[in-house]
XYZ file of C-alpha atoms in Angstrom:
757
model
C 36.469 -17.634 6.775
C 33.366 -15.982 8.602
C 30.746 -14.466 6.112
C 28.470 -12.997 8.668
C 28.810 -12.135 12.371
C 25.255 -11.558 14.426
C 25.371 -9.451 17.003
C 22.754 -9.704 19.863
C 22.368 -7.717 22.896
C 20.858 -9.279 25.803
C 19.125 -7.658 28.875
C 16.799 -9.655 31.096
C 15.128 -11.771 28.328
C 15.063 -14.988 29.651
C 11.039 -15.796 28.295
C 12.530 -15.306 25.181
C 16.358 -15.722 24.514
C 15.604 -19.569 23.646
C 13.757 -18.911 21.053
C 15.631 -16.271 19.470
C 19.035 -18.327 19.820
C 17.333 -21.372 18.493
C 16.620 -19.556 15.314
C 19.992 -18.413 15.060
C 21.929 -21.663 15.568
C 19.645 -22.948 12.481
C 20.045 -20.424 10.193
C 20.760 -21.861 6.331
C 24.208 -20.038 6.106
C 26.575 -21.574 8.013
C 29.559 -19.782 8.395
C 28.002 -17.402 11.037
C 29.110 -16.222 14.060
C 27.032 -15.411 16.653
C 28.226 -12.712 19.672
C 25.696 -12.373 22.297
C 26.719 -9.488 24.483
C 25.192 -9.752 27.861
C 24.290 -6.015 29.168
C 24.288 -6.890 32.559
C 20.927 -9.111 33.122
C 19.779 -9.761 36.123
C 17.446 -12.765 35.490
C 18.382 -16.009 33.865
C 19.337 -15.364 30.739
C 23.210 -16.234 30.977
C 22.131 -19.086 32.336
C 20.579 -19.975 28.718
C 23.433 -18.392 26.774
C 25.844 -21.134 28.390
C 23.932 -23.905 27.467
C 24.002 -22.899 24.095
C 27.578 -21.789 24.170
C 28.546 -25.452 25.374
C 26.585 -26.966 22.478
C 27.485 -24.606 19.537
C 31.192 -23.219 19.426
C 30.177 -20.309 16.932
C 28.527 -18.806 19.764
C 30.482 -15.749 21.280
C 29.184 -14.885 25.020
C 30.353 -11.588 26.619
C 29.180 -10.267 29.952
C 29.032 -6.287 30.599
C 28.119 -3.879 32.977
C 24.787 -2.488 32.197
C 25.557 0.408 29.626
C 22.696 0.079 27.649
C 21.642 -1.275 24.179
C 23.849 0.899 22.081
C 26.800 0.278 24.257
C 26.485 -3.460 23.858
C 25.750 -3.149 19.956
C 29.001 -1.259 19.556
C 31.260 -3.687 21.701
C 29.783 -6.512 19.258
C 30.988 -4.375 16.358
C 34.710 -3.938 17.594
C 35.187 -8.023 17.975
C 33.015 -9.053 14.913
C 35.417 -11.307 12.529
C 32.265 -11.473 9.605
C 32.744 -9.956 6.400
C 29.323 -8.626 7.082
C 27.390 -7.796 10.134
C 23.543 -8.291 11.336
C 21.759 -7.425 14.287
C 19.309 -9.171 16.517
C 17.373 -8.396 19.068
C 17.098 -10.793 22.108
C 13.329 -11.730 21.685
C 13.062 -11.675 18.263
C 13.153 -14.673 15.674
C 14.756 -14.944 12.376
C 13.439 -16.848 9.639
C 15.822 -19.970 8.350
C 16.669 -18.430 5.417
C 17.427 -14.674 6.683
C 21.224 -14.563 6.981
C 21.552 -16.702 3.504
C 19.351 -14.779 1.554
C 20.855 -11.227 3.024
C 24.716 -12.487 2.362
C 23.377 -14.026 -1.234
C 22.012 -10.353 -2.313
C 25.356 -8.747 -0.894
C 27.876 -10.599 -2.504
C 25.602 -11.309 -6.101
C 24.932 -6.935 -6.060
C 28.035 -5.916 -4.418
C 25.967 -4.140 -1.770
C 27.309 -2.023 1.385
C 23.832 -2.533 2.703
C 21.115 -4.825 2.351
C 17.777 -4.170 3.246
C 14.257 -6.491 3.522
C 10.928 -7.036 4.984
C 9.762 -8.209 8.051
C 6.779 -9.049 10.108
C 5.705 -8.234 13.363
C 3.961 -11.055 15.618
C 2.497 -11.464 19.115
C 1.115 -14.723 20.833
C -2.137 -14.752 18.876
C -1.079 -13.545 15.180
C 1.652 -12.001 12.740
C 1.389 -9.341 9.932
C 3.618 -7.706 8.071
C 5.208 -4.253 8.484
C 4.674 -2.807 4.843
C 7.147 0.075 4.544
C 9.906 -2.673 5.169
C 8.919 -3.903 1.957
C 10.390 -1.987 -1.269
C 10.969 -4.869 -3.848
C 13.905 -6.440 -5.240
C 16.474 -3.873 -6.689
C 19.013 -0.939 -5.647
C 17.541 2.085 -3.965
C 19.292 5.275 -3.174
C 18.359 7.350 -0.006
C 18.965 10.635 -2.000
C 16.698 9.809 -4.148
C 14.290 7.491 -2.046
C 12.497 9.002 0.880
C 11.172 5.041 1.447
C 14.336 4.157 2.800
C 13.848 6.697 5.896
C 10.534 4.401 6.561
C 13.117 1.369 7.216
C 15.411 2.479 9.801
C 15.740 -0.219 12.080
C 18.862 -2.110 11.904
C 17.723 -5.848 12.120
C 16.293 -5.916 9.085
C 19.672 -5.414 7.240
C 23.129 -6.600 6.609
C 25.961 -4.379 6.724
C 29.466 -4.703 5.366
C 31.841 -4.302 8.189
C 34.207 -2.255 6.225
C 31.549 -0.111 5.896
C 29.992 0.496 9.390
C 33.437 -0.140 11.728
C 33.629 3.433 12.699
C 29.610 3.975 12.641
C 29.274 3.761 16.206
C 25.378 3.603 17.857
C 25.027 6.786 19.761
C 25.226 5.780 23.405
C 23.567 9.146 24.191
C 20.193 7.641 22.516
C 18.002 5.252 24.297
C 15.525 5.850 21.981
C 15.889 5.977 18.047
C 19.233 5.076 18.155
C 18.725 2.918 15.211
C 17.469 5.306 12.781
C 20.588 7.459 13.335
C 22.802 4.638 12.847
C 21.007 3.215 9.691
C 20.540 6.899 8.512
C 24.862 7.624 8.606
C 25.240 3.919 6.947
C 22.944 5.154 4.012
C 25.029 8.226 3.420
C 28.449 6.226 3.586
C 26.919 3.347 1.553
C 27.539 3.031 -2.182
C 24.967 0.746 -2.971
C 21.927 -0.592 -1.103
C 20.044 -3.308 -2.214
C 16.661 -4.533 -1.105
C 15.074 -7.925 -1.591
C 11.454 -8.266 -1.257
C 11.423 -11.515 1.321
C 10.590 -11.780 4.917
C 14.093 -11.557 7.041
C 12.892 -11.072 10.581
C 9.996 -11.866 12.663
C 9.973 -8.655 15.416
C 8.234 -9.632 18.711
C 5.266 -7.227 19.862
C 5.405 -7.691 23.361
C 1.698 -7.255 25.159
C 2.320 -6.815 28.622
C 5.971 -5.304 28.788
C 8.046 -2.347 27.659
C 7.864 -1.202 23.987
C 8.525 1.919 21.911
C 4.778 2.390 22.162
C 4.471 2.170 25.610
C 7.416 4.350 25.877
C 5.871 7.165 24.011
C 2.629 6.719 26.349
C 4.427 7.101 29.515
C 7.027 9.039 28.881
C 6.630 11.374 25.663
C 8.780 14.038 26.906
C 11.861 12.010 27.525
C 11.081 11.168 23.532
C 10.618 14.515 22.841
C 14.164 15.320 23.947
C 15.730 12.032 22.320
C 13.883 13.049 18.885
C 15.025 16.851 18.996
C 19.020 15.538 19.620
C 18.036 12.656 16.768
C 17.497 15.596 14.484
C 20.594 17.997 15.506
C 22.730 14.790 14.488
C 21.148 13.953 11.384
C 21.286 17.602 10.213
C 24.715 17.937 10.913
C 25.846 14.606 8.732
C 23.643 15.868 6.011
C 26.064 18.971 5.707
C 28.925 16.883 6.176
C 28.258 14.273 3.702
C 26.646 16.155 0.629
C 28.095 19.092 -1.139
C 25.468 20.032 -3.285
C 23.018 22.569 -1.202
C 19.839 21.376 -3.236
C 20.336 17.608 -2.040
C 21.123 18.894 1.468
C 17.694 20.804 1.506
C 15.722 18.068 -0.258
C 17.438 15.167 2.327
C 16.717 17.858 5.459
C 13.285 18.304 4.521
C 12.210 14.665 3.759
C 14.138 13.704 6.536
C 12.314 15.829 9.036
C 8.708 14.980 7.869
C 9.890 11.490 8.588
C 10.774 12.648 11.983
C 7.788 14.630 12.755
C 5.249 11.933 11.507
C 7.190 8.867 13.281
C 9.035 10.700 16.569
C 7.635 13.817 17.278
C 3.733 13.889 16.711
C 2.972 10.942 18.498
C 4.842 11.881 21.988
C 3.116 15.490 21.454
C -0.053 14.222 21.056
C 0.348 11.834 24.100
C 0.974 14.661 26.089
C -2.022 16.812 25.109
C -4.306 13.697 25.849
C -2.549 13.505 29.296
C -4.601 16.510 30.189
C -1.183 17.038 32.551
C -0.660 20.735 32.642
C 3.121 20.591 33.465
C 3.627 17.760 30.460
C 1.799 19.737 28.044
C 3.619 22.884 28.578
C 7.309 21.535 28.500
C 6.056 19.260 25.287
C 4.517 22.347 23.642
C 7.874 24.501 24.695
C 9.881 21.672 23.508
C 8.441 21.837 19.986
C 8.946 25.693 20.224
C 12.535 25.714 20.817
C 13.120 22.850 17.736
C 10.856 25.131 15.721
C 13.029 28.319 16.763
C 16.253 26.460 15.990
C 14.721 24.943 12.237
C 15.817 27.029 9.329
C 13.030 29.118 7.820
C 12.787 27.215 4.761
C 12.808 23.984 6.392
C 9.665 25.786 8.651
C 7.970 26.745 5.276
C 8.782 23.276 3.163
C 8.038 20.833 6.127
C 4.357 19.875 4.982
C 3.819 17.454 8.060
C 5.195 20.788 10.717
C 2.610 22.833 9.469
C 0.052 20.366 9.759
C 1.186 19.190 13.414
C 1.130 23.382 14.420
C -2.280 24.125 12.927
C -4.343 21.430 12.759
C -2.881 18.048 14.916
C -2.533 20.376 17.987
C -5.895 22.572 17.493
C -7.704 18.637 16.995
C -6.982 18.005 20.497
C -7.143 22.019 21.756
C -10.159 20.578 23.962
C -7.589 18.828 26.270
C -5.262 21.690 26.707
C -5.392 23.415 30.149
C -5.461 27.164 30.139
C -1.380 27.612 31.033
C -0.923 25.037 27.966
C -3.175 27.388 25.506
C -1.026 30.666 26.273
C 2.275 27.906 25.349
C 0.394 26.819 21.799
C -0.325 30.716 21.052
C 3.117 31.172 21.255
C 3.896 27.977 19.020
C 1.953 29.233 16.658
C 2.974 32.428 16.772
C 6.940 31.238 16.224
C 5.518 29.013 13.237
C 3.672 31.643 11.215
C 6.108 34.113 11.713
C 8.943 31.773 9.803
C 6.581 31.020 6.844
C 7.069 32.551 3.376
C 4.034 34.238 1.809
C 3.066 31.117 -0.537
C 2.857 28.643 2.335
C 0.395 31.023 3.949
C -1.242 31.092 0.654
C -1.820 27.819 0.397
C -2.605 27.248 4.228
C -5.438 29.620 3.490
C -6.321 28.028 0.683
C -6.283 24.711 2.178
C -7.698 25.165 5.088
C -10.563 27.776 4.765
C -11.239 30.249 7.732
C -9.108 28.709 9.825
C -6.021 30.461 9.198
C -8.183 33.636 9.374
C -8.985 32.669 13.109
C -5.367 31.412 13.695
C -3.922 34.733 12.763
C -6.067 37.123 15.099
C -5.259 34.644 17.354
C -1.378 35.391 16.687
C -1.756 39.083 16.290
C -4.116 39.978 19.178
C -2.351 37.111 21.511
C -5.488 35.462 22.619
C -6.284 32.082 22.055
C -10.338 32.627 22.276
C -10.208 33.204 18.878
C -9.044 29.238 18.356
C -12.075 28.288 20.068
C -14.177 30.799 18.156
C -13.295 28.601 15.268
C -13.745 25.549 16.901
C -17.293 26.557 17.780
C -17.841 27.754 14.023
C -16.692 24.402 12.725
C -19.125 22.265 15.161
C -21.834 24.823 14.044
C -21.208 23.867 10.411
C -21.066 20.160 10.999
C -24.064 20.072 13.022
C -25.888 21.454 9.735
C -24.146 19.323 7.586
C -24.900 16.487 9.378
C -28.687 17.389 9.283
C -28.386 18.190 5.761
C -26.836 14.664 4.964
C -29.340 12.989 7.115
C -32.577 14.775 5.101
C -30.873 13.716 1.969
C -30.732 10.028 2.975
C -34.254 9.980 4.184
C -35.513 11.436 0.703
C -33.550 8.746 -0.693
C -35.104 6.096 0.919
C -38.123 7.874 0.803
C -37.850 7.872 -3.093
C -37.118 3.926 -2.800
C -39.759 3.082 -0.628
C -42.256 4.974 -2.950
C -40.626 3.370 -6.039
C -41.562 -0.515 -3.879
C -45.097 0.735 -3.728
C -44.965 0.880 -7.951
C -45.586 -1.911 -10.017
C -42.090 -3.262 -11.276
C -41.609 -2.372 -14.923
C -40.594 -5.485 -16.579
C -38.629 -3.383 -19.671
C -36.728 -1.656 -17.235
C -33.137 -2.411 -16.854
C -31.105 -0.380 -14.992
C -27.261 -0.216 -15.501
C -25.164 1.165 -12.586
C -21.423 1.454 -12.042
C -19.087 3.354 -9.534
C -15.799 2.454 -11.493
C -16.179 5.066 -14.380
C -18.022 8.410 -15.244
C -18.345 6.704 -18.766
C -20.263 3.348 -19.919
C -17.468 1.108 -20.186
C -16.683 -2.597 -20.662
C -19.454 -5.128 -19.659
C -21.880 -2.383 -19.098
C -21.135 -0.993 -22.739
C -21.404 -4.162 -24.399
C -24.749 -5.051 -22.628
C -26.175 -1.633 -23.509
C -25.147 -1.367 -27.058
C -26.600 -5.059 -27.728
C -29.733 -4.031 -25.495
C -30.548 -0.956 -27.734
C -31.322 -3.417 -31.004
C -34.941 -3.783 -28.538
C -37.227 -1.111 -28.525
C -39.148 -2.255 -26.011
C -36.530 -2.416 -23.532
C -36.171 0.842 -21.029
C -32.438 1.200 -20.039
C -31.534 3.603 -17.181
C -27.821 4.118 -16.915
C -26.255 5.495 -13.879
C -22.445 6.008 -13.591
C -19.619 7.293 -11.428
C -20.798 10.723 -10.628
C -19.737 12.963 -7.554
C -21.988 16.278 -8.398
C -25.796 14.413 -9.060
C -28.570 16.781 -7.891
C -31.170 15.532 -5.035
C -33.634 15.398 -8.104
C -31.681 12.736 -9.998
C -30.384 10.836 -6.854
C -34.042 10.510 -5.934
C -34.860 9.392 -9.399
C -31.976 6.912 -9.688
C -33.447 5.238 -6.331
C -37.112 5.356 -7.884
C -35.327 3.408 -11.012
C -33.710 1.011 -8.816
C -36.985 0.074 -6.937
C -38.962 -0.188 -10.125
C -36.899 -2.180 -12.187
C -36.879 -5.874 -13.418
C -33.520 -5.998 -14.033
C -30.131 -4.387 -11.879
C -26.804 -5.028 -13.450
C -23.817 -4.143 -11.548
C -20.170 -4.626 -12.301
C -18.522 -4.018 -8.809
C -19.272 -3.279 -5.232
C -21.848 -0.777 -5.464
C -22.259 1.554 -2.442
C -25.515 3.327 -3.014
C -27.264 -0.350 -2.836
C -25.620 -1.446 0.807
C -28.559 -2.379 2.750
C -31.403 -1.732 0.273
C -33.781 -4.896 0.092
C -35.684 -5.297 -3.514
C -38.935 -7.378 -4.696
C -38.877 -10.890 -4.963
C -39.254 -10.795 -8.478
C -36.289 -8.039 -9.256
C -33.118 -9.831 -10.366
C -29.947 -7.976 -9.095
C -27.157 -9.523 -11.478
C -23.622 -9.146 -10.433
C -21.453 -8.663 -13.632
C -18.232 -8.848 -12.199
C -15.303 -6.852 -13.515
C -12.817 -9.904 -13.708
C -12.654 -12.638 -15.724
C -12.237 -16.196 -14.140
C -11.078 -16.769 -10.472
C -7.653 -15.381 -9.522
C -6.956 -13.257 -6.181
C -10.131 -14.169 -3.611
C -12.435 -11.337 -3.071
C -15.667 -10.319 -1.028
C -16.579 -12.850 1.326
C -13.683 -14.737 0.396
C -10.953 -12.593 1.194
C -11.938 -12.575 4.566
C -9.134 -12.730 7.345
C -6.429 -11.734 4.769
C -5.054 -8.135 5.274
C -6.452 -6.736 2.765
C -10.213 -7.510 3.364
C -13.581 -6.131 4.732
C -15.667 -7.202 7.752
C -17.953 -10.149 7.480
C -20.673 -6.976 8.166
C -19.640 -4.997 5.346
C -19.446 -7.831 2.833
C -23.448 -8.545 4.011
C -24.140 -5.090 3.182
C -22.631 -4.951 -0.086
C -23.609 -8.500 -1.547
C -26.561 -9.833 -0.080
C -29.287 -8.321 -2.701
C -27.781 -10.233 -5.645
C -30.201 -12.832 -7.364
C -27.469 -13.982 -10.281
C -24.061 -13.589 -11.086
C -22.179 -13.889 -14.070
C -19.078 -15.899 -14.826
C -16.621 -16.872 -17.392
C -16.718 -20.635 -17.192
C -18.454 -23.309 -14.754
C -15.192 -23.973 -13.123
C -15.073 -20.808 -11.059
C -19.000 -21.265 -10.417
C -17.731 -22.227 -6.949
C -15.908 -19.750 -6.364
C -18.073 -16.984 -6.926
C -20.776 -18.902 -4.914
C -18.900 -18.766 -1.856
C -17.069 -14.818 -2.343
C -21.094 -13.547 -2.723
C -22.701 -16.644 -0.526
C -25.328 -17.030 -3.584
C -26.471 -20.733 -4.177
C -24.466 -22.054 -6.656
C -27.644 -22.568 -8.935
C -27.657 -18.861 -9.596
C -24.227 -18.671 -10.909
C -24.430 -18.638 -14.759
C -21.776 -19.207 -16.374
C -22.792 -17.080 -19.545
C -18.969 -15.879 -20.715
C -17.961 -12.141 -20.009
C -19.276 -9.865 -22.204
C -16.261 -7.395 -23.345
C -14.558 -10.623 -24.341
C -16.494 -10.973 -27.299
C -14.338 -7.958 -29.201
C -12.009 -11.005 -29.138
C -13.766 -13.079 -31.771
C -14.953 -9.526 -34.122
C -12.010 -9.855 -36.444
C -13.319 -6.164 -38.308
C -13.129 -4.673 -34.854
C -9.881 -5.914 -33.917
C -8.198 -4.850 -37.265
C -9.324 -1.418 -36.730
C -8.374 -1.204 -32.897
C -4.893 -2.412 -33.823
C -4.764 0.142 -36.524
C -5.776 2.758 -34.456
C -2.689 2.089 -32.158
C -0.228 1.524 -34.539
C -1.198 4.650 -36.163
C -0.800 6.391 -32.736
C 2.365 5.003 -32.027
C 3.619 3.758 -35.010
C 7.009 2.503 -33.486
C 5.970 -0.444 -32.102
C 5.024 -1.500 -35.976
C 7.270 -4.347 -36.896
C 8.521 -4.789 -33.497
C 7.974 -7.448 -30.620
C 5.624 -5.690 -28.113
C 6.516 -7.023 -23.993
C 3.424 -5.644 -22.113
C 4.136 -5.029 -18.743
C 0.729 -5.026 -16.935
C 0.985 -5.926 -12.914
C -1.954 -5.577 -10.475
C -2.016 -2.779 -7.538
C -0.675 -3.722 -3.676
C -2.169 -3.105 -0.858
C -6.212 -1.658 0.395
C -7.419 1.599 -0.010
C -5.077 4.397 -0.643
C -1.818 1.998 -0.496
C -3.550 1.032 -3.965
C -2.621 4.621 -5.359
C 1.379 3.829 -5.531
C 3.468 1.287 -7.036
C 6.772 1.022 -7.439
C 7.897 0.009 -10.658
C 10.455 -3.135 -10.203
C 10.467 -4.494 -13.832
C 14.406 -2.885 -15.353
C 13.522 -1.121 -18.260
C 17.101 -0.244 -19.116
C 18.199 -4.032 -18.201
C 15.077 -5.362 -20.753
C 16.015 -2.838 -23.820
C 19.585 -3.261 -23.381
C 19.457 -7.059 -23.041
C 17.058 -8.025 -25.462
C 17.878 -5.326 -27.957
C 16.178 -2.412 -29.987
C 13.887 -5.036 -31.870
C 11.794 -5.123 -28.452
C 9.024 -2.519 -27.531
C 7.913 -2.442 -23.693
C 4.244 -0.984 -22.794
C 3.849 -0.119 -19.305
C 0.295 -0.256 -18.294
C -0.311 -0.104 -14.285
C -3.860 -1.308 -13.037
C -6.444 1.672 -12.921
C -6.450 1.728 -9.415
C -2.379 3.154 -9.540
C -2.901 7.326 -9.610
C 0.837 7.805 -8.322
C 3.673 5.841 -10.186
C 6.588 7.870 -10.835
C 7.129 6.281 -14.119
C 10.101 8.404 -15.310
C 11.755 7.299 -18.985
C 15.310 8.262 -19.706
C 15.147 10.267 -23.192
C 17.316 7.186 -24.847
C 14.766 4.250 -24.267
C 11.456 6.678 -25.148
C 11.053 4.695 -28.749
C 11.224 1.633 -26.986
C 9.590 2.341 -23.537
C 6.038 3.918 -23.441
C 3.947 4.246 -20.601
C 0.352 3.779 -21.533
C -1.257 3.418 -17.986
C -3.858 6.056 -18.896
C -4.975 4.085 -21.849
C -8.785 3.348 -21.040
C -8.987 -0.423 -22.414
C -6.437 -3.065 -21.808
C -8.255 -5.597 -23.772
C -7.030 -3.305 -27.134
C -3.629 -3.518 -25.701
C -3.867 -7.072 -26.004
C -4.086 -7.191 -29.851
C -0.603 -5.691 -30.640
C 1.312 -7.206 -27.294
C 3.250 -10.156 -28.227
C 4.386 -11.106 -24.594
C 2.742 -10.195 -21.645
C 4.164 -9.724 -18.085
C 2.105 -9.509 -14.909
C 1.977 -10.925 -11.345
C -1.432 -11.364 -9.873
C -3.578 -9.965 -12.199
C -6.872 -11.615 -13.558
C -5.713 -9.916 -17.258
C -4.479 -13.652 -17.720
C -7.976 -14.719 -18.398
C -8.457 -12.429 -21.337
C -5.227 -12.524 -22.400
C -5.589 -16.278 -22.831
C -8.024 -16.060 -25.892
C -5.749 -15.088 -28.076
C -3.009 -18.061 -27.157
C -0.623 -15.702 -26.678
C 2.925 -16.259 -24.011
C 2.714 -14.680 -20.944
C 5.581 -14.312 -17.784
C 4.603 -14.145 -14.294
C 7.128 -11.598 -12.566
C 6.283 -12.781 -8.986
C 8.881 -10.840 -7.136
C 6.514 -10.449 -4.035
C 4.777 -13.470 -3.998
C 5.318 -14.520 -0.198
C 4.190 -10.760 0.966
C 1.442 -11.010 -1.736
C -0.304 -14.516 -0.590
C -0.218 -12.979 2.868
C -2.394 -9.958 1.547
C -5.092 -11.818 -0.539
C -4.415 -15.135 -1.680
C -5.673 -17.197 -4.494
C -8.235 -19.704 -5.517
C -5.509 -21.983 -6.719
C -2.086 -23.189 -5.719
C -0.160 -20.278 -7.576
C 2.605 -21.865 -8.809
C 0.564 -24.792 -10.154
C -1.969 -22.862 -11.815
C -0.260 -19.668 -13.711
C -0.059 -20.744 -17.482
C 3.503 -19.407 -17.788
C 6.945 -19.195 -16.477
C 7.364 -17.606 -13.186
C 10.279 -15.356 -12.509
C 11.454 -13.277 -9.556
C 14.124 -10.706 -11.083
C 14.469 -9.134 -14.166
C 17.349 -11.529 -15.229
C 14.841 -14.112 -15.181
C 12.542 -12.250 -17.752
C 15.666 -11.928 -20.063
C 16.514 -15.060 -19.789
C 13.018 -16.423 -20.532
C 12.657 -14.417 -23.723
C 15.952 -14.643 -24.637
C 16.324 -18.436 -24.618
C 13.103 -19.224 -25.641
C 11.322 -20.703 -23.049
C 7.929 -19.434 -23.424
C 5.367 -22.062 -23.751
C 1.637 -21.276 -25.156
C 0.495 -25.405 -24.847
C -0.527 -24.621 -21.271
C -2.275 -21.399 -22.474
C -4.545 -23.463 -24.338
C -5.437 -25.891 -21.621
C -5.849 -22.991 -19.406
C -8.116 -21.204 -21.871
C -10.175 -24.090 -22.117
C -10.462 -24.408 -18.423
C -11.360 -20.758 -17.194
C -12.634 -19.520 -20.189
C -14.713 -22.013 -22.121
C -18.152 -19.771 -22.052
C -16.333 -16.864 -23.637
C -16.996 -17.558 -26.923
C -18.229 -14.272 -28.713
C -21.603 -14.923 -27.803
C -21.573 -14.005 -24.458
C -23.350 -10.500 -24.182
C -26.134 -12.160 -26.523
C -26.552 -15.267 -23.478
C -27.132 -12.498 -20.980
C -29.690 -10.723 -23.387
C -31.664 -13.664 -23.785
C -31.574 -14.376 -20.190
C -33.174 -10.618 -19.583
C -35.814 -11.293 -22.295
C -36.475 -14.645 -21.693
C -37.528 -13.979 -17.702
C -38.614 -10.288 -18.072
C -42.283 -11.389 -18.101
C -41.603 -13.630 -14.791
């Protein structure tokens, strides 16, 4: 029985087809058929295909007149014998286990569609397509818009019964994938995601690609996108009877189409400075908006942005005739907006909307020009004001450097919080015992006055000791006197994920120049154990003799019985349902960099955990502080056993009521090891995370607990008593031996002993 049919449309790919076929014939799943559709190639592609047909009996070769990739794929679907169908482009490559992973996921989860991660590659490098890595588990397009951002066919597996009547639309030469995939999403009962790399997509450097199509023929892309919208709109209306679901799907799909398929060619048309192309493109957008329901226009944030901000930012490229077309486009859009939309546009865009309203009312684009002139002048004044502020701060610092160093002055500075927390709080509390120590504190605050900022830089210049706990931008590039100690009291214990200079060249890293500015002024670094000193030396490019394993001040709390008893009682008083229960704490780290860190998809299935383990367990969710958009919604029936404490200030306090910690790549394991309680490592996306950050140690040998990749694994470990604390004790001694309850005292003694030097 054929388990999977792999359909490969081919057109003039003699340079690549051999690599593609090699990756298919070497798949770990053997019960497959390979259907190669030669769509009228004029090069030597067929000769290479024929050679493979002689060697492999499961390859079916079909030659047809050139009719386009959609026609070729449809031909393959009609003759496919497999229970499932996969698609592969003829210049791309499959990882060896790609089809097996998809098939296994489909069978085990009774899925109609399986979708997974993918990488792009060229002659120099490979990199992940982040939108395609959606974790492990079921997703429903009705409720999860992220499926709209993985709309290609080649990272998926389709049940043949699902798609045998869903053809690729042969009218489309752009975006045919997304129409086919969207129709399939709408018909599917179950869509299952796996967080593994299933595909290598070749980014051609010198030949045709979708990006080049947008660049070379943006008007064609716009016309095709308009047709795509009409098709998908009809599909939504015919597949869903619920009007609320219809409207929601339309808006979410429309925003995706506008972001990925309409704005890029519009932008390219504007940049071209070609009047004919600009007018045609803007007119097509006008017609597109004209046919949209008013509700779709005023609910689509992306559409409003394109018309009122996106095009305006490229106004200088418009010709005179194009400007007239743009005014008509503005009028059409404004007339379709409701009062609430107009209000929020005015609120969020300041005086821009006043000029747009005048432009529309008086039918004159001069008001757009007046707005741009006003903004230019305003930005110029802001620039001058900002430069003047920077000059004042530098003068305050330089003036301070001419003053004597105050040997008793210790400045604590952080941008992590607007309150004194963790290490700096413990240090400050201990320093307060000494009357002759002058402590200055500067916290995260965006509203500091010029006077306060000048005082801050003066304190930096005149302090004997400056203690930081993370990257600290206000000091980037500043140089201190030789006898000043700038001490990095890094916010994480141990050495787990690579950071600073060690992380350069990984996906989520800064440049060499950025790291130099951030870390070159450190004179000392504090760590939790001598074992990790070499890693901090490399990470901050500081001599290892200046890396001091004093221990981490905030860990002193684990040796204060009275304090621990007080905190435990306080938590139990606030959350009495945890008393007498076994508490599981799920504390994953963030993913990605920059704004990506704000979002996190919960892959732990709290329903399954509680249903399988029973009501004697409590599951506490504690996401990383960088995650501000978590979308955690706990069903009412589980609220007695599942608690979201992501906003709780100190995870170390939660450790005191925790029986089992579930994490992934978070450095919280070092502090938790001090309690010698069991841990589970839920590493469902290990491969992609290795590309993102990587580790100082081999992950599988390093972590002091069992590694699981799905929720079944979590349940199995806990239910069958497979937890082990022996490895945790060894881990603690190796990485946390200096955290013995005296860490703060050692650092304070260092300050006292060196303040006169």
